[in-house]
Amino acid sequence: METVTVTLQNEHARRLLEELQALGVLTIQAAPPLTSRPPATFNAISVSTKGFKFNREEANKR
């Protein structure tokens, strides 16, 4: 037994597969519905560094 996923291009293809199913050649099972994930939300913050003084000696002490 082999499982194959098929994309049907038209109704004729569907009818052909249903006829094969009626002959017992294959089994058609409905695929579970595709679930879409909600879009990712990104939140950002902005910190103003205006007026910030970096003291290298103080940082080196740490």
PDB file of C-alpha atoms in Angstrom:
ATOM      1  CA  MET A   1       0.000   0.000   0.000  1.00  0.00           C
ATOM      2  CA  GLU A   2       1.223   3.508  -0.843  1.00  0.00           C
ATOM      3  CA  THR A   3      -0.079   6.926   0.190  1.00  0.00           C
ATOM      4  CA  VAL A   4      -0.006   9.664  -2.440  1.00  0.00           C
ATOM      5  CA  THR A   5      -1.145  13.282  -2.252  1.00  0.00           C
ATOM      6  CA  VAL A   6      -2.830  14.507  -5.433  1.00  0.00           C
ATOM      7  CA  THR A   7      -3.905  18.006  -6.479  1.00  0.00           C
ATOM      8  CA  LEU A   8      -6.990  17.885  -8.674  1.00  0.00           C
ATOM      9  CA  GLN A   9      -6.960  20.321 -11.576  1.00  0.00           C
ATOM     10  CA  ASN A  10     -10.584  19.854 -12.637  1.00  0.00           C
ATOM     11  CA  GLU A  11     -13.813  17.998 -11.895  1.00  0.00           C
ATOM     12  CA  HIS A  12     -13.054  15.323 -14.516  1.00  0.00           C
ATOM     13  CA  ALA A  13     -10.060  14.152 -12.477  1.00  0.00           C
ATOM     14  CA  ARG A  14     -12.220  13.933  -9.351  1.00  0.00           C
ATOM     15  CA  ARG A  15     -14.845  11.836 -11.158  1.00  0.00           C
ATOM     16  CA  LEU A  16     -12.160   9.518 -12.510  1.00  0.00           C
ATOM     17  CA  LEU A  17     -10.774   8.920  -9.030  1.00  0.00           C
ATOM     18  CA  GLU A  18     -14.270   8.344  -7.640  1.00  0.00           C
ATOM     19  CA  GLU A  19     -14.851   5.715 -10.339  1.00  0.00           C
ATOM     20  CA  LEU A  20     -11.598   3.992  -9.367  1.00  0.00           C
ATOM     21  CA  GLN A  21     -12.711   4.066  -5.759  1.00  0.00           C
ATOM     22  CA  ALA A  22     -16.025   2.430  -6.745  1.00  0.00           C
ATOM     23  CA  LEU A  23     -14.019  -0.354  -8.438  1.00  0.00           C
ATOM     24  CA  GLY A  24     -12.092  -0.892  -5.192  1.00  0.00           C
ATOM     25  CA  VAL A  25      -8.765   0.115  -6.715  1.00  0.00           C
ATOM     26  CA  LEU A  26      -8.112   2.998  -4.336  1.00  0.00           C
ATOM     27  CA  THR A  27      -9.472   4.758  -1.267  1.00  0.00           C
ATOM     28  CA  ILE A  28     -10.120   8.494  -1.135  1.00  0.00           C
ATOM     29  CA  GLN A  29      -9.795  10.225   2.228  1.00  0.00           C
ATOM     30  CA  ALA A  30     -10.449  13.905   2.789  1.00  0.00           C
ATOM     31  CA  ALA A  31      -7.414  15.796   4.001  1.00  0.00           C
ATOM     32  CA  PRO A  32      -7.726  17.741   7.235  1.00  0.00           C
ATOM     33  CA  PRO A  33      -8.263  21.454   6.617  1.00  0.00           C
ATOM     34  CA  LEU A  34      -5.134  23.555   6.532  1.00  0.00           C
ATOM     35  CA  THR A  35      -4.846  25.889   9.480  1.00  0.00           C
ATOM     36  CA  SER A  36      -3.189  29.218   9.000  1.00  0.00           C
ATOM     37  CA  ARG A  37      -1.086  30.643  11.754  1.00  0.00           C
ATOM     38  CA  PRO A  38      -1.788  34.202  12.832  1.00  0.00           C
ATOM     39  CA  PRO A  39       0.873  36.646  11.684  1.00  0.00           C
ATOM     40  CA  ALA A  40       3.701  37.175  14.137  1.00  0.00           C
ATOM     41  CA  THR A  41       3.569  40.390  16.121  1.00  0.00           C
ATOM     42  CA  PHE A  42       6.792  42.175  16.902  1.00  0.00           C
ATOM     43  CA  ASN A  43       6.882  44.902  19.506  1.00  0.00           C
ATOM     44  CA  ALA A  44       9.881  47.198  19.717  1.00  0.00           C
ATOM     45  CA  ILE A  45      10.980  49.856  22.119  1.00  0.00           C
ATOM     46  CA  SER A  46      13.173  52.836  21.544  1.00  0.00           C
ATOM     47  CA  VAL A  47      15.420  54.264  24.234  1.00  0.00           C
ATOM     48  CA  SER A  48      16.909  57.677  23.787  1.00  0.00           C
ATOM     49  CA  THR A  49      20.593  57.828  24.650  1.00  0.00           C
ATOM     50  CA  LYS A  50      20.818  61.563  24.122  1.00  0.00           C
ATOM     51  CA  GLY A  51      22.808  63.083  26.920  1.00  0.00           C
ATOM     52  CA  PHE A  52      24.202  59.703  28.020  1.00  0.00           C
ATOM     53  CA  LYS A  53      27.874  59.876  29.015  1.00  0.00           C
ATOM     54  CA  PHE A  54      29.940  56.712  28.884  1.00  0.00           C
ATOM     55  CA  ASN A  55      32.625  56.556  31.556  1.00  0.00           C
ATOM     56  CA  ARG A  56      35.191  54.013  30.349  1.00  0.00           C
ATOM     57  CA  GLU A  57      37.131  53.962  33.651  1.00  0.00           C
ATOM     58  CA  GLU A  58      33.970  53.247  35.617  1.00  0.00           C
ATOM     59  CA  ALA A  59      33.039  50.449  33.195  1.00  0.00           C
ATOM     60  CA  ASN A  60      36.514  48.920  33.454  1.00  0.00           C
ATOM     61  CA  LYS A  61      36.229  48.802  37.246  1.00  0.00           C
ATOM     62  CA  ARG A  62      33.258  46.426  36.928  1.00  0.00           C
TER      63      ARG A  62
END
